[in-house]
XYZ file of C-alpha atoms in Angstrom:
659
model
C 151.989 125.374 97.562
C 152.570 128.809 96.136
C 149.615 129.671 93.918
C 150.032 131.531 90.688
C 147.765 132.282 87.757
C 148.614 131.450 84.173
C 146.584 133.715 81.902
C 148.270 133.074 78.578
C 151.489 132.004 76.941
C 152.866 134.333 74.286
C 156.146 134.378 72.398
C 158.729 136.555 74.117
C 160.637 138.897 71.892
C 164.387 138.442 71.800
C 166.114 141.027 73.943
C 169.015 142.985 72.518
C 170.199 143.588 68.992
C 170.828 140.874 66.437
C 173.955 141.260 64.358
C 174.405 140.485 60.735
C 175.071 136.947 59.485
C 178.153 135.233 60.852
C 178.871 133.766 57.407
C 177.967 134.404 53.832
C 174.404 133.613 52.689
C 173.977 131.351 49.660
C 173.995 133.138 46.306
C 170.676 134.093 44.807
C 171.516 132.509 41.482
C 170.616 128.948 40.698
C 170.911 127.168 44.066
C 167.656 125.462 45.121
C 166.012 126.836 48.220
C 165.636 123.370 49.738
C 163.649 122.126 52.711
C 164.604 123.672 56.053
C 163.991 121.247 58.929
C 164.418 122.317 62.603
C 166.655 120.073 64.661
C 163.748 119.339 67.019
C 161.960 117.639 64.093
C 165.092 115.561 63.565
C 164.958 114.420 67.202
C 167.786 116.711 68.323
C 167.927 119.605 70.748
C 167.618 122.887 68.915
C 170.125 124.443 71.327
C 173.742 123.313 71.754
C 175.971 124.469 74.623
C 179.721 124.168 74.149
C 182.228 124.172 77.025
C 186.007 124.453 77.054
C 187.980 122.464 74.528
C 185.554 119.534 74.599
C 183.677 118.312 71.540
C 179.944 117.817 71.171
C 178.855 115.274 68.547
C 175.409 114.890 67.005
C 173.917 112.425 64.565
C 171.684 114.213 62.033
C 169.089 112.071 60.224
C 169.091 112.478 56.449
C 165.845 111.422 54.717
C 166.300 109.034 51.780
C 166.739 110.889 48.507
C 167.723 114.176 50.163
C 171.130 115.773 50.701
C 171.988 117.985 53.681
C 173.461 121.186 52.267
C 173.430 123.862 54.952
C 173.312 124.347 58.707
C 171.577 127.456 60.037
C 170.944 128.955 63.430
C 171.974 131.630 65.876
C 175.379 131.941 67.574
C 175.331 133.760 70.891
C 178.012 136.068 72.220
C 180.748 134.116 74.024
C 181.392 133.735 77.746
C 184.890 133.700 79.269
C 186.571 134.437 75.922
C 186.290 137.190 73.324
C 187.533 135.971 69.924
C 187.483 132.647 68.151
C 185.283 130.361 66.093
C 183.290 127.125 66.257
C 184.847 124.301 64.252
C 182.516 121.742 62.657
C 183.872 118.341 61.601
C 182.157 115.245 60.281
C 182.139 111.715 61.734
C 185.524 110.948 60.143
C 187.184 114.032 61.561
C 187.163 115.968 58.281
C 186.742 119.723 58.489
C 183.287 120.787 57.299
C 182.756 124.452 58.241
C 183.475 127.165 60.798
C 181.317 129.758 62.488
C 182.986 132.975 63.558
C 182.152 134.024 67.102
C 180.362 137.411 67.164
C 182.242 140.201 68.934
C 181.299 141.137 72.490
C 179.557 144.507 72.123
C 176.946 146.457 74.130
C 173.432 145.320 73.256
C 174.609 142.437 71.047
C 173.060 139.121 72.022
C 173.467 136.799 69.024
C 174.060 136.638 65.298
C 172.610 134.369 62.598
C 174.867 131.944 60.802
C 174.477 129.900 57.630
C 177.238 127.435 56.676
C 177.769 124.866 53.895
C 177.849 121.227 55.175
C 177.639 119.395 51.856
C 181.114 117.888 52.405
C 180.071 116.007 55.559
C 180.163 112.237 55.166
C 176.796 110.443 55.384
C 176.762 106.950 56.816
C 173.595 105.005 56.204
C 170.761 107.423 56.902
C 172.606 109.821 59.185
C 175.408 112.379 59.226
C 177.699 112.975 62.182
C 178.617 116.582 63.077
C 181.067 117.531 65.811
C 181.237 121.023 67.274
C 184.153 122.519 69.257
C 185.180 125.975 70.441
C 188.451 127.290 69.055
C 189.323 130.341 71.148
C 192.017 132.754 69.955
C 192.503 134.313 73.394
C 195.772 133.793 75.314
C 193.906 133.052 78.549
C 194.987 130.473 81.125
C 193.049 127.343 80.166
C 193.736 125.741 83.566
C 192.888 128.458 86.064
C 190.572 130.725 84.096
C 186.852 129.840 83.761
C 186.106 127.565 80.804
C 185.003 129.174 77.574
C 181.303 128.784 76.949
C 179.201 129.319 73.862
C 175.610 128.634 72.814
C 174.190 127.798 69.411
C 170.387 127.967 69.114
C 167.520 127.690 66.622
C 169.476 125.032 64.733
C 168.058 123.722 61.469
C 169.354 121.731 58.520
C 168.540 122.516 54.915
C 167.977 119.543 52.583
C 167.744 119.484 48.800
C 166.656 116.744 46.456
C 163.547 114.614 46.093
C 162.334 112.120 48.646
C 162.215 108.534 47.408
C 158.672 107.397 46.619
C 156.906 105.138 49.114
C 157.011 101.597 47.720
C 157.466 99.301 50.747
C 156.260 99.003 54.307
C 159.828 99.688 55.404
C 160.328 103.008 53.589
C 156.823 104.171 54.440
C 158.212 104.789 57.927
C 160.952 107.238 57.002
C 163.427 108.194 59.738
C 162.126 111.766 59.718
C 158.365 112.480 59.626
C 156.338 115.439 60.833
C 152.801 113.991 60.947
C 151.002 110.670 60.631
C 147.216 110.739 60.210
C 145.282 107.563 60.934
C 141.981 107.201 59.033
C 139.191 105.025 60.335
C 135.492 104.554 59.586
C 133.007 106.866 61.309
C 131.175 103.758 62.548
C 134.402 102.116 63.711
C 134.029 98.826 65.565
C 135.684 98.256 68.925
C 138.321 96.147 67.142
C 139.112 99.033 64.789
C 139.245 101.464 67.711
C 141.537 99.073 69.514
C 143.842 98.854 66.493
C 143.955 102.648 66.120
C 144.999 103.094 69.765
C 147.544 100.279 69.557
C 148.950 101.830 66.387
C 149.137 105.273 68.041
C 151.132 103.741 70.890
C 153.504 101.933 68.525
C 154.109 105.022 66.376
C 154.778 107.224 69.404
C 157.408 104.825 70.705
C 158.927 104.381 67.229
C 159.413 108.156 66.907
C 159.789 108.888 70.618
C 162.769 111.203 70.171
C 161.016 113.267 67.499
C 157.958 115.546 67.843
C 155.782 113.432 65.523
C 152.170 114.657 65.387
C 149.683 111.755 65.476
C 146.004 112.335 64.730
C 142.897 110.335 63.934
C 140.320 111.312 61.325
C 136.958 109.558 60.938
C 135.531 109.219 57.428
C 132.858 107.185 55.666
C 133.711 103.508 55.453
C 135.353 102.532 52.187
C 136.839 106.002 51.554
C 140.542 106.209 50.692
C 142.667 108.714 52.632
C 143.550 112.018 50.890
C 147.167 112.404 49.654
C 149.823 113.101 52.281
C 152.675 115.242 50.989
C 156.209 115.990 52.160
C 157.063 114.558 55.550
C 153.462 113.446 56.241
C 151.985 109.962 56.020
C 148.450 108.506 55.890
C 147.390 105.151 57.338
C 143.992 103.501 56.850
C 142.807 101.057 59.544
C 139.864 98.876 58.592
C 138.309 95.440 58.869
C 139.344 93.094 56.048
C 141.925 90.541 55.003
C 144.815 90.511 57.447
C 147.988 92.337 56.492
C 149.831 95.600 55.916
C 149.998 96.881 52.339
C 151.202 100.004 50.597
C 148.361 101.242 48.353
C 149.073 103.417 45.321
C 152.786 102.610 45.675
C 155.220 105.211 44.270
C 152.342 107.657 43.688
C 151.771 110.949 45.533
C 148.638 109.502 47.109
C 150.351 106.416 48.520
C 149.130 105.256 51.930
C 149.494 102.244 54.218
C 146.491 99.984 54.743
C 146.356 97.910 57.928
C 143.508 95.406 58.023
C 142.335 92.303 59.822
C 139.370 90.869 61.755
C 138.742 91.317 65.467
C 141.910 90.667 67.475
C 143.807 89.941 64.250
C 143.567 93.619 63.329
C 145.626 94.782 66.354
C 148.048 91.882 65.848
C 149.121 93.383 62.516
C 150.404 96.428 64.437
C 152.887 94.236 66.330
C 155.295 94.513 63.352
C 155.534 98.220 64.113
C 155.357 97.850 67.902
C 158.376 95.528 67.795
C 160.120 98.090 65.572
C 160.963 95.413 63.022
C 159.194 97.154 60.141
C 162.550 98.015 58.470
C 162.727 94.332 57.545
C 159.388 94.516 55.655
C 161.094 95.576 52.462
C 158.115 94.763 50.270
C 154.784 96.316 49.447
C 152.887 93.775 51.584
C 153.412 91.977 54.876
C 151.226 89.912 57.207
C 151.594 89.089 60.868
C 150.511 85.508 61.574
C 151.434 85.542 65.258
C 151.972 88.593 67.440
C 155.169 88.792 69.452
C 155.046 88.268 73.216
C 155.462 91.236 75.552
C 158.746 91.950 77.296
C 159.604 90.200 80.549
C 158.554 91.785 83.845
C 160.866 94.491 85.230
C 163.081 93.160 88.069
C 163.114 94.848 91.475
C 166.842 95.597 91.194
C 168.341 97.192 88.090
C 171.778 98.499 87.237
C 172.454 101.918 85.799
C 173.665 100.162 82.636
C 170.336 98.397 82.234
C 168.630 101.784 82.525
C 170.937 103.266 79.852
C 172.526 105.649 82.338
C 175.892 105.624 84.079
C 179.446 106.120 82.884
C 178.787 109.879 83.117
C 181.940 111.733 84.069
C 183.174 115.285 84.634
C 186.366 117.098 85.500
C 186.456 119.185 88.690
C 188.727 122.024 89.696
C 186.927 124.211 92.153
C 183.281 123.237 91.682
C 181.383 121.339 89.052
C 178.168 119.385 88.712
C 176.740 116.229 87.165
C 173.185 114.999 86.704
C 171.726 111.535 86.179
C 168.074 111.295 85.098
C 166.089 108.049 85.314
C 162.621 107.791 83.802
C 160.096 106.479 86.312
C 158.386 104.256 83.747
C 161.613 102.335 83.120
C 161.548 101.066 86.728
C 158.417 98.965 86.276
C 155.248 98.725 88.415
C 154.373 101.140 91.200
C 156.934 101.689 93.985
C 157.173 104.030 96.968
C 160.852 103.687 97.904
C 164.171 103.226 96.092
C 167.440 102.079 97.618
C 170.394 103.454 95.621
C 173.809 101.802 95.715
C 175.988 104.351 93.923
C 179.452 103.307 92.739
C 181.913 105.807 91.324
C 185.629 106.249 90.651
C 187.619 109.429 90.824
C 191.175 110.699 90.851
C 192.619 109.918 94.322
C 192.752 113.067 96.459
C 196.158 113.874 98.027
C 196.085 114.139 101.797
C 196.530 117.924 101.859
C 193.875 118.595 99.184
C 190.144 118.721 99.874
C 187.232 117.337 97.837
C 183.587 116.504 98.512
C 180.391 115.266 96.972
C 176.759 116.256 97.727
C 173.870 114.412 96.014
C 170.383 115.933 95.833
C 167.033 114.650 94.642
C 164.126 117.095 94.192
C 166.297 119.717 95.894
C 166.771 117.625 99.050
C 170.191 116.381 100.144
C 170.166 112.553 100.141
C 173.913 111.960 100.520
C 177.120 113.893 101.354
C 180.686 112.767 101.950
C 184.307 113.847 101.575
C 186.398 112.312 98.769
C 189.711 110.804 99.801
C 192.838 109.046 98.583
C 190.992 105.785 97.867
C 189.614 107.088 94.565
C 186.466 104.993 94.961
C 182.937 105.807 96.179
C 180.519 103.158 97.433
C 177.464 105.033 98.731
C 174.045 103.803 99.778
C 171.016 106.022 100.313
C 167.247 105.911 99.935
C 164.687 107.899 97.993
C 161.221 108.018 99.498
C 157.925 109.373 98.216
C 159.073 112.979 98.703
C 161.769 112.504 96.056
C 159.646 110.274 93.788
C 156.760 112.548 92.835
C 157.767 113.294 89.247
C 158.126 111.283 86.046
C 161.896 111.766 86.110
C 164.059 110.822 89.072
C 166.956 113.296 88.867
C 170.087 112.836 90.935
C 172.146 116.025 91.035
C 175.804 115.757 91.985
C 177.642 118.792 93.377
C 181.431 118.182 93.374
C 184.223 120.317 94.823
C 188.001 119.985 94.615
C 190.385 122.449 96.280
C 194.094 121.655 95.848
C 196.548 122.880 98.441
C 198.782 124.350 95.750
C 197.717 127.658 94.219
C 196.306 127.327 90.732
C 198.998 127.152 88.072
C 200.338 125.135 85.167
C 201.139 122.168 87.425
C 197.604 121.932 88.830
C 195.195 119.578 87.082
C 191.504 118.869 87.709
C 190.324 115.551 89.112
C 187.998 113.304 87.130
C 184.837 111.828 88.671
C 183.050 108.980 86.852
C 179.892 107.035 87.767
C 180.172 103.250 87.576
C 177.343 101.758 85.430
C 177.220 98.828 87.889
C 175.469 101.142 90.365
C 172.036 99.792 91.262
C 168.501 100.847 92.142
C 166.309 98.542 94.232
C 162.577 99.300 94.138
C 160.218 98.664 97.028
C 156.987 97.820 95.243
C 153.606 99.059 96.392
C 152.215 102.236 97.807
C 149.006 104.134 97.121
C 147.948 105.036 93.570
C 149.470 108.259 92.282
C 147.344 111.266 91.521
C 147.865 114.193 89.180
C 149.765 114.460 85.953
C 152.839 113.243 87.833
C 151.289 109.757 87.708
C 151.159 109.925 83.923
C 152.108 107.516 82.395
C 153.772 105.229 84.985
C 150.383 104.098 86.343
C 149.336 102.985 82.833
C 152.053 100.466 82.157
C 152.085 97.839 80.700
C 148.340 97.756 79.986
C 145.275 99.879 80.740
C 141.654 100.334 79.724
C 140.146 102.909 77.351
C 136.434 103.748 77.197
C 134.212 106.153 75.256
C 130.653 107.219 75.829
C 130.093 108.224 72.152
C 128.550 111.542 73.145
C 130.599 113.609 70.705
C 132.948 113.607 67.701
C 136.726 113.262 67.842
C 136.677 111.069 70.958
C 138.909 108.484 69.286
C 141.299 111.221 68.201
C 141.476 112.575 71.776
C 142.142 109.085 73.141
C 144.798 108.372 70.481
C 146.656 111.577 71.281
C 146.578 110.728 75.001
C 147.789 107.190 74.356
C 150.562 108.532 72.107
C 151.688 110.827 74.931
C 151.787 107.889 77.359
C 153.785 105.766 74.917
C 156.206 108.547 74.085
C 157.092 108.848 77.766
C 157.210 105.100 78.331
C 160.259 103.028 77.367
C 158.280 99.784 77.665
C 155.495 98.786 75.290
C 152.028 99.702 76.541
C 148.773 98.072 75.524
C 145.441 99.932 75.538
C 142.297 97.811 75.708
C 138.956 99.224 74.543
C 136.022 98.412 76.866
C 132.661 99.975 77.622
C 132.329 102.859 80.056
C 130.837 100.837 82.927
C 133.658 98.277 82.763
C 136.354 100.984 82.755
C 134.704 102.865 85.649
C 134.518 99.788 87.917
C 137.819 98.104 86.980
C 140.969 97.959 89.090
C 143.286 98.730 86.152
C 144.429 102.181 85.096
C 141.859 103.754 82.761
C 141.632 106.455 80.124
C 138.008 107.570 79.882
C 136.549 109.949 77.285
C 133.015 110.853 78.365
C 130.875 113.862 79.144
C 129.654 114.891 82.597
C 126.195 113.336 82.099
C 127.684 109.907 81.392
C 130.020 110.140 84.365
C 127.033 110.654 86.671
C 126.096 107.055 85.933
C 129.412 105.830 87.394
C 130.975 105.874 90.866
C 134.017 107.865 89.702
C 134.889 110.932 91.751
C 136.981 113.270 89.520
C 138.404 116.590 90.787
C 136.036 118.524 88.473
C 132.491 117.525 87.648
C 129.259 119.304 86.810
C 126.200 119.667 84.630
C 126.098 122.243 81.866
C 127.175 125.570 83.291
C 127.245 124.306 86.872
C 130.747 123.122 87.680
C 131.832 121.454 90.947
C 135.441 121.531 92.187
C 136.405 118.880 94.751
C 138.343 121.132 97.085
C 138.492 120.256 100.805
C 135.204 122.117 100.936
C 133.462 121.682 97.600
C 133.253 124.780 95.388
C 130.308 125.085 93.022
C 130.441 127.731 90.271
C 127.997 128.720 87.546
C 130.243 129.090 84.479
C 128.381 130.321 81.425
C 129.228 127.908 78.597
C 130.558 125.155 80.868
C 134.063 123.744 81.201
C 136.094 121.210 79.206
C 138.906 119.417 81.003
C 141.596 116.779 81.031
C 141.958 115.339 84.530
C 144.464 112.920 86.105
C 143.476 111.608 89.530
C 143.928 108.725 91.918
C 141.057 106.258 92.422
C 141.982 104.818 95.880
C 138.841 102.719 96.107
C 140.129 100.646 93.161
C 143.857 101.168 93.827
C 144.518 102.772 90.431
C 144.861 106.038 88.573
C 142.495 107.520 85.980
C 142.905 110.004 83.143
C 139.633 111.614 82.181
C 138.824 113.701 79.098
C 135.449 115.330 79.686
C 133.191 118.334 79.281
C 130.238 119.679 81.221
C 128.858 121.178 77.995
C 129.952 121.029 74.342
C 132.900 118.905 73.220
C 134.386 121.921 71.406
C 135.615 123.061 74.839
C 138.124 120.172 74.842
C 139.861 120.895 71.508
C 141.948 123.853 72.817
C 143.383 121.641 75.563
C 144.991 119.209 73.128
C 146.173 122.102 70.927
C 147.779 123.642 73.997
C 149.578 120.399 74.903
C 150.790 119.869 71.335
C 151.825 123.480 70.773
C 152.983 125.000 74.025
C 154.374 122.184 76.120
C 155.130 119.468 73.598
C 153.974 116.622 75.849
C 151.991 115.831 78.979
C 155.075 115.560 81.194
C 155.172 119.340 81.391
C 151.728 119.571 82.984
C 151.438 120.183 86.714
C 148.604 119.604 89.157
C 145.710 117.354 88.207
C 143.477 119.373 85.858
C 143.894 121.200 82.548
C 140.712 123.079 81.779
C 139.240 125.678 79.441
C 135.979 127.595 79.405
C 134.068 129.359 76.626
C 137.049 131.612 75.913
C 139.197 128.578 75.042
C 142.090 129.538 77.342
C 143.771 126.376 78.767
C 144.504 126.702 82.497
C 146.608 124.195 84.443
C 145.360 123.760 88.031
C 145.781 121.532 91.087
C 142.576 120.586 92.869
C 143.576 117.572 94.955
C 147.333 117.153 94.508
C 150.160 118.854 96.304
C 151.662 120.229 93.088
C 151.943 123.924 92.419
C 148.646 125.477 91.527
C 148.142 127.408 88.274
C 151.799 127.192 87.442
C 152.707 127.737 83.790
C 153.510 124.390 82.236
C 156.915 125.533 80.974
C 158.192 126.739 84.382
C 159.791 124.285 86.788
C 158.151 124.109 90.238
C 160.198 125.707 92.977
C 159.909 127.431 96.333
C 158.799 126.246 99.778
C 155.460 124.680 100.554
C 152.560 126.917 101.510
C 149.534 126.333 103.655
C 146.477 124.684 102.094
C 144.648 127.983 102.229
C 146.982 129.289 99.518
C 145.959 126.397 97.289
C 142.278 127.173 97.765
C 142.880 130.867 97.219
C 144.788 130.109 93.999
C 141.971 127.957 92.669
C 139.377 130.586 93.432
C 141.502 133.323 91.879
C 142.068 131.474 88.662
C 138.412 130.477 88.435
C 137.540 134.154 88.664
C 139.878 134.769 85.692
C 138.209 131.934 83.711
C 134.727 133.229 84.551
C 135.678 136.801 83.664
C 137.137 135.786 80.278
C 134.104 133.672 79.530
C 131.822 136.552 80.547
C 133.621 138.990 78.222
C 133.440 136.568 75.306
C 129.729 135.887 75.839
C 128.944 139.589 76.338
C 130.817 140.407 73.111
C 128.806 137.765 71.262
C 125.566 139.098 72.674
C 126.534 142.653 71.786
C 127.197 141.534 68.220
C 123.803 139.845 68.028
C 122.074 142.972 69.366
C 123.863 145.187 66.877
C 122.875 142.931 63.997
C 119.223 142.935 65.025
C 119.282 146.716 65.247
C 120.743 146.964 61.758
C 124.066 148.238 63.020
C 126.686 147.274 60.405
C 129.610 148.815 62.282
C 132.662 146.566 62.563
C 134.237 148.392 65.472
C 133.320 145.642 67.931
C 136.286 143.532 66.830
C 139.238 143.012 69.156
């Protein structure tokens, strides 16, 4: 594959000028500033694209005790029209606000807007907002290209005071930014198990929102520090079984989850089943954990997968996409038979229409559309189209009427039937690389630590949360010792240093000892990296017919911290990682590489893979090139540190050796 080197990710400055506000700003006098919450935190896309006369509706969560007062963001210059506005209505169709479209002018890209939405009706804990383009142009709405407009950087401003935490139910507010789990420094395996199970449950509960989940170890018997705003604190410890809100209604309120042995993890099942809204009291206790969901069948309908019924209008060309998450299809498979059903406007004999379906850029089906108005297509997806966590079917539709475009010409409508089916052929070899994450770890997997450094439970919890967030089904981590995890035939998440891994039969893509690092290329590459290398690795273990995720370091555990910060900050989740290794040296620069897999090498995590395959020699060359970059950065950092030390010994107090 084409090799490329990712040196760093930096914010890119907006190109072009930014105009003044598209609406009046709130007056300076008296109005409270409020809490500004990005739409991403609310579980919504921060960018909205509007097309034609169609409406786009969004449900905005409103935290209890708060009132949504303003909507802010950027409105981009329009496409295919010049003047108009965006109309915003609430769920009942009442007018709420309007945003004037900025004029098309040289160098103008976008303008900020700030509108009052206090009149929008709130139902339960959410508020519906509908956006639509209202163009003032006299263009031909049938034959001219559809008007298009983008709103970005959306955020809602709330005012008021959040209701105090008094029950298990309102502890889990619909909108939270961070949950910190506190556990004893000398946590037992049962407490570790409960922490990981809780991390999984929380990630699934807030799957649509970028909730940060972390674990902090503290002396046993210590209460968590206060968590303010949209943060929460949970203490997991051995004790009498139950969930209880401690310090209810106070600023230092927290949730205590306790129990003995297996009973401790059983208490988490109230959250895992997402029935905690019914626990409308300060205390609750689980006496019997709920049973897991039934096994996934080999044949599933689009409706069962929560896809289907998608439709689009076509006059000329148009497209449609259906995305199916791999984890929703159950255990490992290496082939899918698709029976696609669809209905469309019958095509007159003298008109022409067609459909082309692609998966991973490859054409899997093509056919003309005719006067029947019904499509019943069967095609297969093999391993080539099934390498990623999302199976995307892209529909390219064309419709060319015989009559020239005019007022009497109308587009056809194409709609997918939710009774369409997917039939999975189970089996195949274990998947390697981050593409296997997390489908190879469902419904249960093993977790092991070697105890060689701090924060290992935090690293494991963040990895488990990432798996759960990408997995529609409940997943169950099981804490075992390192030897058991290494020799098992189940998927495993292992947090251990290079010395501990030498005592196992595992064969990861990257291994080593201190500064000596080995890369399992077709011909092994051995490099002396001053300071060592920390890494997160995802690889197939064919000997045991499973996949493994490994968090490790050849030197100090501080090398691993930047990797998780990178995932949380730059990519948002593990699904954006490519290849099979994310590594960082002494300079702390995360680098995404492919050692054994066929994925693109050293491709930035935010860029989609594309382009034709390249010879294996390009892969090797890419690995070597990036390693040179890592070594050079590490060398510069170490040399700078040594220079500082030399200057201090010589009595040089100059500060010019800073960056």
